[in-house]
Coordinates of C-alpha atoms in Angstrom, one line a residue:
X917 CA 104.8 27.5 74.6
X918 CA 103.9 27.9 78.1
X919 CA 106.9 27.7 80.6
X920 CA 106.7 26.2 84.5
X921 CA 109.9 27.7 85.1
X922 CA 110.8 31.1 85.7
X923 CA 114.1 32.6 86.3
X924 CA 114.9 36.0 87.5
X925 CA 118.5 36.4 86.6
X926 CA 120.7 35.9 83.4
X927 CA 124.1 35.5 84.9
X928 CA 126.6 33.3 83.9
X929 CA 126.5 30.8 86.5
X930 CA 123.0 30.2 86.0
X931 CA 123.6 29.5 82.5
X932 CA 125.9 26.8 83.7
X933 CA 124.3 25.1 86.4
X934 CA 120.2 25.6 86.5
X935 CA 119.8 26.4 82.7
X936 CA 121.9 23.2 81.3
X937 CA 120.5 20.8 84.1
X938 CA 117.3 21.6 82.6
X939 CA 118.7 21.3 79.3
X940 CA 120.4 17.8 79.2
X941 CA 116.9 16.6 82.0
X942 CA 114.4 17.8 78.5
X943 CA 116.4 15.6 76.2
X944 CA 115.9 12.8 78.3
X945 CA 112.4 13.5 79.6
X946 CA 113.1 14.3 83.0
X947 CA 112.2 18.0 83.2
X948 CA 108.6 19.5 83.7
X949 CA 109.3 21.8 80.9
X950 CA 111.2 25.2 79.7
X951 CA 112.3 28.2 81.3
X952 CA 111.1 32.0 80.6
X953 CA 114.5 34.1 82.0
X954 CA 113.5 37.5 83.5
X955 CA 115.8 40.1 83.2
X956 CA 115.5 42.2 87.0
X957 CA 118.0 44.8 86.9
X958 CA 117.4 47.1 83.6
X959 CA 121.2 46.8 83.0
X960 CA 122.0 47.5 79.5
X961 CA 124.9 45.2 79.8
X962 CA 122.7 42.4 80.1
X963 CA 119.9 43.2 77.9
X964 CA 122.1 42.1 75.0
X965 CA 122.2 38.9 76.3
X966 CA 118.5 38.3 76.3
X967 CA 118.1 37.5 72.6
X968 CA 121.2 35.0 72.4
X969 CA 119.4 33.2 76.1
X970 CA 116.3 32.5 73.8
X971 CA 117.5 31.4 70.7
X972 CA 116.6 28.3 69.1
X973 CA 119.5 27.0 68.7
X974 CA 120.1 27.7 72.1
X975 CA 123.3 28.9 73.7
X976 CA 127.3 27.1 74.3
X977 CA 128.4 26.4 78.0
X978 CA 131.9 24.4 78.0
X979 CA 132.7 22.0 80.5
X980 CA 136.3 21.7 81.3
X981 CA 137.7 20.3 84.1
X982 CA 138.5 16.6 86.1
X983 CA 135.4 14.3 87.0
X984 CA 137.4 10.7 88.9
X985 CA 140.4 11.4 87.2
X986 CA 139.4 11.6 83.8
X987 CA 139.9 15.2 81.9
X988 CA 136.5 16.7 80.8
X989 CA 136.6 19.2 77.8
X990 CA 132.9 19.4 76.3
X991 CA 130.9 21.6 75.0
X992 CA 127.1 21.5 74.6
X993 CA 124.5 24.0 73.4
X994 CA 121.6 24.8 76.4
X995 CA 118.1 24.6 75.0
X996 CA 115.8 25.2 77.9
X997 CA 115.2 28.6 77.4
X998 CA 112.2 29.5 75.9
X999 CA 111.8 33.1 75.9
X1000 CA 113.9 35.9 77.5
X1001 CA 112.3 39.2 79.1
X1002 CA 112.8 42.1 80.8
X1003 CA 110.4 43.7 83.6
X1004 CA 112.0 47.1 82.2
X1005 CA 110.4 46.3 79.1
X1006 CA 108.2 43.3 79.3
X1007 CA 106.7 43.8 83.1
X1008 CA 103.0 42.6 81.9
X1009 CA 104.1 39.4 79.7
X1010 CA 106.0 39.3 83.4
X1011 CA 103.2 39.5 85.3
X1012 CA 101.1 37.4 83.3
X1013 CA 103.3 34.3 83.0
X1014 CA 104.2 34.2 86.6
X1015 CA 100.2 34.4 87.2
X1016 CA 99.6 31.7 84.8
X1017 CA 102.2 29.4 83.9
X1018 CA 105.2 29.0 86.5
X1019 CA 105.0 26.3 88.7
X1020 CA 108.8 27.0 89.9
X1021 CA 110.6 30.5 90.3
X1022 CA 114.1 30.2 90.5
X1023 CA 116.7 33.3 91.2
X1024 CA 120.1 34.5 91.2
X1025 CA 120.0 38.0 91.7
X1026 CA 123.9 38.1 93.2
X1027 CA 125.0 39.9 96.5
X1028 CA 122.8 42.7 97.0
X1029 CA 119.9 41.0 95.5
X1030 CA 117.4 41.1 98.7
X1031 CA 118.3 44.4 99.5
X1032 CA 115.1 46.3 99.4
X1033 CA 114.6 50.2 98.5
X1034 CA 113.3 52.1 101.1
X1035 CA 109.4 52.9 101.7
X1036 CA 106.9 52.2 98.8
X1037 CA 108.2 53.2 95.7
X1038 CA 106.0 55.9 93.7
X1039 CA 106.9 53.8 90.1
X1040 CA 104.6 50.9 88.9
X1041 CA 107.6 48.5 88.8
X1042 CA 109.6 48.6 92.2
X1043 CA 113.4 48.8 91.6
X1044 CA 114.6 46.0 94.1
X1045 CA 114.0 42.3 93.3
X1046 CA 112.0 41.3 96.4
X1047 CA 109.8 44.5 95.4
X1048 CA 109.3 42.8 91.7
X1049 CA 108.8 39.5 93.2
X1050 CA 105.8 40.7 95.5
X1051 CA 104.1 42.0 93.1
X1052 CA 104.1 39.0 90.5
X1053 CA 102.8 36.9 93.7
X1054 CA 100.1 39.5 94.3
X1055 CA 99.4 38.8 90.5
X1056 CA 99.5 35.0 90.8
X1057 CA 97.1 35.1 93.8
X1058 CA 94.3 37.1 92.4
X1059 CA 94.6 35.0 89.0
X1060 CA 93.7 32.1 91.4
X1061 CA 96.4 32.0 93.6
X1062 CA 97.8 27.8 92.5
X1063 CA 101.0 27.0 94.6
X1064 CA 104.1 27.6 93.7
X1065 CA 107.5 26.2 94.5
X1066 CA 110.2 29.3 94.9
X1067 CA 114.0 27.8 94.6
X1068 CA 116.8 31.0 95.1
X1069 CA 120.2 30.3 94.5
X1070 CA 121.5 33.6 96.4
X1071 CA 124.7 32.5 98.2
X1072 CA 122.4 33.4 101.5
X1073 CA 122.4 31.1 104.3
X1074 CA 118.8 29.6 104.5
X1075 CA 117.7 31.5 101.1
X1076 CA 114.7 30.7 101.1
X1077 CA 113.8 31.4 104.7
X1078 CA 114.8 34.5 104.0
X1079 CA 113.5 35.4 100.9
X1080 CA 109.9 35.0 102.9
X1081 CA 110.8 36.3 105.6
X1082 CA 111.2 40.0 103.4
X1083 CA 108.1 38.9 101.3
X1084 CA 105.9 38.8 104.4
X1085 CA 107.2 42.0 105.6
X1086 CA 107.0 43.9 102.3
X1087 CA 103.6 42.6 102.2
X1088 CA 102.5 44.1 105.2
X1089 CA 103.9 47.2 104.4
X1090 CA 102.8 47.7 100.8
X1091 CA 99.6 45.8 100.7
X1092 CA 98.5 44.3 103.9
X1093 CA 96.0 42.0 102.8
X1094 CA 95.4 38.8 105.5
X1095 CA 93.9 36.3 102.8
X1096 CA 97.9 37.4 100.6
X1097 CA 99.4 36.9 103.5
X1098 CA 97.8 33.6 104.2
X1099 CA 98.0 32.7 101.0
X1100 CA 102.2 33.3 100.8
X1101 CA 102.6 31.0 104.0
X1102 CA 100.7 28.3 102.9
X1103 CA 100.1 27.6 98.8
X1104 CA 103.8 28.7 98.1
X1105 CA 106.9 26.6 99.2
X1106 CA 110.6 28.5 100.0
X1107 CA 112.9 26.2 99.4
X1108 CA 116.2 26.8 101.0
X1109 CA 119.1 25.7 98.2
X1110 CA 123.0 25.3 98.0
X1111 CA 124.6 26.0 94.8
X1112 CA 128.2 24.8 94.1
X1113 CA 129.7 25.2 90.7
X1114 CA 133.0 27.7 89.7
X1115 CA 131.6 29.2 86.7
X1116 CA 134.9 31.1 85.0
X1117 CA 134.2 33.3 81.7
X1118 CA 131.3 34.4 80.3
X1119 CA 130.7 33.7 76.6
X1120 CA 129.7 36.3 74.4
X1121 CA 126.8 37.1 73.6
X1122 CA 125.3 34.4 75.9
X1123 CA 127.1 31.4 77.6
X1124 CA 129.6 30.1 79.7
X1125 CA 132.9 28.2 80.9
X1126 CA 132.5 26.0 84.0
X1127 CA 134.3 23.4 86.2
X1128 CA 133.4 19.9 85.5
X1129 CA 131.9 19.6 89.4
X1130 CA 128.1 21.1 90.4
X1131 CA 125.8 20.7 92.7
X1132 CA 122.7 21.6 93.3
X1133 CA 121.4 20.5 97.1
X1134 CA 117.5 21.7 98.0
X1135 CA 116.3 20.6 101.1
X1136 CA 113.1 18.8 101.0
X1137 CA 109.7 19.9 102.7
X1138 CA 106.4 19.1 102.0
X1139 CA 104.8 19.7 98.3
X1140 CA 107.7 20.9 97.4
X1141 CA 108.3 21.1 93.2
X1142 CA 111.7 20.4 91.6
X1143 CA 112.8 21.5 87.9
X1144 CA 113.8 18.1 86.8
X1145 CA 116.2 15.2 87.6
X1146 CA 119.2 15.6 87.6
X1147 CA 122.6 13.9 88.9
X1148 CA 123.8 17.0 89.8
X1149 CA 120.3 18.0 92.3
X1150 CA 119.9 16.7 95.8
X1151 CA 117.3 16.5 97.9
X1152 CA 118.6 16.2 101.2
X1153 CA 117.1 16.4 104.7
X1154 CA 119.3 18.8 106.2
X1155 CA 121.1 21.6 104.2
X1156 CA 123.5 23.1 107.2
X1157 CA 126.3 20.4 106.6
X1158 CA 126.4 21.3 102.4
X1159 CA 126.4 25.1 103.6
X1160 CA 129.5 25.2 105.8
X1161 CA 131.5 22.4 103.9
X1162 CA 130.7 24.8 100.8
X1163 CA 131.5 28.2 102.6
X1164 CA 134.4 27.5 104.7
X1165 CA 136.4 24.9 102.5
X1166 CA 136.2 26.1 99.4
X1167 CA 135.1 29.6 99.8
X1168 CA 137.0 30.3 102.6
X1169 CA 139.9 28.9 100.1
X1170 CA 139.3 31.3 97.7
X1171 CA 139.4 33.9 100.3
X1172 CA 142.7 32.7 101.8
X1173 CA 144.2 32.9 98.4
X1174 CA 142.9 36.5 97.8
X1175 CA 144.1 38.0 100.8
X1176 CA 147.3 36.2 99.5
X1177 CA 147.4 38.1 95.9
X1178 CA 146.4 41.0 97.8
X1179 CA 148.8 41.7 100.5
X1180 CA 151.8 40.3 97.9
X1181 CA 153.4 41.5 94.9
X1182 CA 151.6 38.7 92.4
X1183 CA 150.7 39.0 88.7
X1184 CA 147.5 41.2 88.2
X1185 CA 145.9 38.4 86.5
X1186 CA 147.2 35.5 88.1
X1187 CA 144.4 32.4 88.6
X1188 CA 143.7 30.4 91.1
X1189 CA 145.6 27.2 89.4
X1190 CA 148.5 29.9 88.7
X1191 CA 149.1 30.9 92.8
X1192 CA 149.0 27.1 93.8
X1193 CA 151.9 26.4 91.5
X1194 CA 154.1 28.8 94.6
X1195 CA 155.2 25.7 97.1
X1196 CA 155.0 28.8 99.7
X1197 CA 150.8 29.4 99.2
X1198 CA 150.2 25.6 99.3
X1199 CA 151.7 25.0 102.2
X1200 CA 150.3 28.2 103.9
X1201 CA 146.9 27.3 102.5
X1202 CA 147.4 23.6 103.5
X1203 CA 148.3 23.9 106.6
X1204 CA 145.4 26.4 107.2
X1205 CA 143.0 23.8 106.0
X1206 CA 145.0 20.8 108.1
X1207 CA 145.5 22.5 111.2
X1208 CA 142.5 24.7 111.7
X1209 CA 139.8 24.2 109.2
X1210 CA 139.4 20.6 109.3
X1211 CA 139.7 20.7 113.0
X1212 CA 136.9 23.0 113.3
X1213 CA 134.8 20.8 111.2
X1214 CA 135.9 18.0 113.6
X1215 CA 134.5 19.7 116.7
X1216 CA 131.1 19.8 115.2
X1217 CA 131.2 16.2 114.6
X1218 CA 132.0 16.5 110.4
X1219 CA 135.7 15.9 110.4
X1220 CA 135.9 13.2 107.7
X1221 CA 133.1 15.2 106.0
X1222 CA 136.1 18.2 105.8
X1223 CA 139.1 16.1 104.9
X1224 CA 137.0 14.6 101.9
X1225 CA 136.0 18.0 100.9
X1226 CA 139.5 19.5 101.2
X1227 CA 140.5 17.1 98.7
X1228 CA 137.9 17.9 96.5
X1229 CA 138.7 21.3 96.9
X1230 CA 142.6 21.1 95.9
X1231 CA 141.4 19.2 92.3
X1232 CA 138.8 21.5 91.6
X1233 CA 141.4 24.6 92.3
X1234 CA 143.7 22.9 90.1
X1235 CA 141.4 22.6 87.1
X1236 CA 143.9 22.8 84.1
X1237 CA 141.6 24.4 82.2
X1238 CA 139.9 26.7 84.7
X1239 CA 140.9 30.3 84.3
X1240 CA 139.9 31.9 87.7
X1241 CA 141.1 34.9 88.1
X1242 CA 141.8 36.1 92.0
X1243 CA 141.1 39.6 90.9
X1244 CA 137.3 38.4 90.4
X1245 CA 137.7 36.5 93.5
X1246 CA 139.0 39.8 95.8
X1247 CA 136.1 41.6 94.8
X1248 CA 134.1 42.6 97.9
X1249 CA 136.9 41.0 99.8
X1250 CA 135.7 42.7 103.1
X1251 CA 132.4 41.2 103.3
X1252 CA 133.4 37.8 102.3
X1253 CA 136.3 37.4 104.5
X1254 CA 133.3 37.9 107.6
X1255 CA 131.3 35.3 106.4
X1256 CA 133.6 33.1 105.0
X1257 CA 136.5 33.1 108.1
X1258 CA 134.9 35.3 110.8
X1259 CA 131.7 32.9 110.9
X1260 CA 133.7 30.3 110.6
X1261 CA 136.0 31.1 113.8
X1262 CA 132.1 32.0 115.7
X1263 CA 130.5 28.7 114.7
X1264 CA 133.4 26.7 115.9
X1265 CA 134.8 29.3 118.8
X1266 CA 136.9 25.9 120.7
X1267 CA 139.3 25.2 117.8
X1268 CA 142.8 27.9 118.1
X1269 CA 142.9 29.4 114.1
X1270 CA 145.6 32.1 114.6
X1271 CA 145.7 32.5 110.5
X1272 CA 142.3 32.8 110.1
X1273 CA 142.0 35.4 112.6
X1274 CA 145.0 37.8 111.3
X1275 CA 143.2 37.2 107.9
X1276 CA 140.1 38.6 109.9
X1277 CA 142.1 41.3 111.7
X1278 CA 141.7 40.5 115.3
X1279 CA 144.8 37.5 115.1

């Protein structure tokens, strides 16, 4: 069966978000068609998970969590995966069905996924994803060279801006050919995305546990292609507003609450819902959100925009049945607390955060 979509990436939030969108969109008839998941990284880890992604029956994702008040606690099986490969394994089926069939690549390649190896690597198949990813375009445009829709969902500000912007440059280095480089400006469309769903637990050997809230906002441009319809998928004119309601409300909440767990004697696997139940946290994290977040929101004209999304925030933290565990969130700590407070305090420099900036270090 031929599949439009491919997906480079088999991680447990994409399970939960793209993969079922697509799911529950076939059973109604509002999807272009099935998904081929590509397997990037050569992790043995993961290669386990590619026969369970493909299987017939398909694979669980539980939703748990509170949608207008009413407790969610469902679980469905995801069967919109047609095939799972690897390009360890599988680079020429690769090749070929990104040449021929795709009419939408979607990724999730995590933090370092657009990090690219230095010069041109001596092996047929380049170890960093935007390596992959030129040459399967390369393939594409000498089969004929149709457009193409690319949709990342790397937590990246302006993903897809970015994802061409390497493209072009690794073209230039590795290949250098004007009609490519035409070709990648013009016949394929980089959709910049926001992706907003807490995806808790994996299931074994394929599957998920997610919060009953997701979003999937893609800001629309010319000939642009989308998956399906969905509820969940917005097409929206402006992305900037979802971004920074996204990454300093809720993000920057998770952050808060890490440095929290950190810097304190706390249980080592305390969650998220577990920490709010300390009167002390929730009123630290309140009054950061009250009396310096949704002020800096304010000052760039989004203030009600904030308080809404605070609120949000606090239910979704609270998810009874969401396990998520702040030793998952501390991870990379460092990095996140510069995008997700330091930006913050840069894009909104008027607005006096004094705990935000001793979470950053310079309060």
């Amino acid at each position: 069966m031929p599949t439009p979509i491919v997906q480079f990436g088999t991680s447990r939030f994409l399970q939960a978000h793209a993969d079922l969108f697509i799911s529950e969109a076939l059973e109604v008839g509002n999807a272009i068609g099935k998904i081929t998941i590509v397997l990037t990284s050569g992790s043995a880890e993961r290669a386990g998970r590619l026969n369970a992604l493909a299987a017939p029956e398909g694979f669980p994702v539980i939703i748990r969590g509170l949608a207008d008040g009413i407790e969610i606690d469902r679980r469905q099986q995801v069967t919109s995966v047609a095939r799972a490969l690897s390009t360890a394994s599988d680079w020429q089926d690769v090749l070929r069905i990104v040449a021929e069939e795709a009419e939408i690549l979607i990724s999730n390649t995590g933090d370092t996924g657009y990090d690219v190896e230095s010069g041109k690597p001596d092996t047929e198949i380049p170890p960093s994803f935007p390596g992959k990813l030129l040459l399967l375009l390369h393939a594409r445009f000498v089969a004929g060279g149709r457009p193409l829709t690319v949709l990342p969902c790397e937590l990246i500000a302006r993903n897809g801006d970015r994802l061409k912007e390497i493209i072009l440059r690794l073209q230039a280095e590795r290949i250098g050919d004007a009609d490519f480089e035409t070709w990648l400006s013009s016949a394929v469309v980089w959709g910049n995305t926001l992706v907003d769903r807490i995806v808790s637990e994996p299931l074994e050997p394929a599957g998920a546990i997610a919060e009953a809230y997701a979003l999937w906002a893609i800001e629309n441009q010319p000939a642009l292609s989308v998956p399906c319809k969905h509820p969940s998928i917005l097409l929206v004119d402006e992305l900037t507003p979802y971004e920074k309601l996204k990454l300093h409300i809720l993000n920057l909440g998770h952050t808060v609450l890490a440095d929290i767990w950190l810097k304190t004697a706390r249980p080592r696997d305390e969650t998220v819902k577990d920490i709010l139940r300390d009167a002390d946290v929730t009123t630290t994290l309140m009054d950061i959100y009250e009396t310096e977040v949704i002020p800096g929101f304010a000052a760039k004209g989004l203030g009600r925009e904030a308080t809404d999304y605070v609120a949000l925030t606090l239910d979704r933290f609270r998810n009874p049945f969401l396990e998520h565990r702040l030793a998952d969130i501390a991870n990379h700590h460092a990095e996140k607390i510069v995008r997700r407070i330091a930006d913050f305090r840069t894009w909104s420099p008027d607005v006096a955060m004094p705990r935000l900036a001793a979470i950053a270090g310079n309060g």
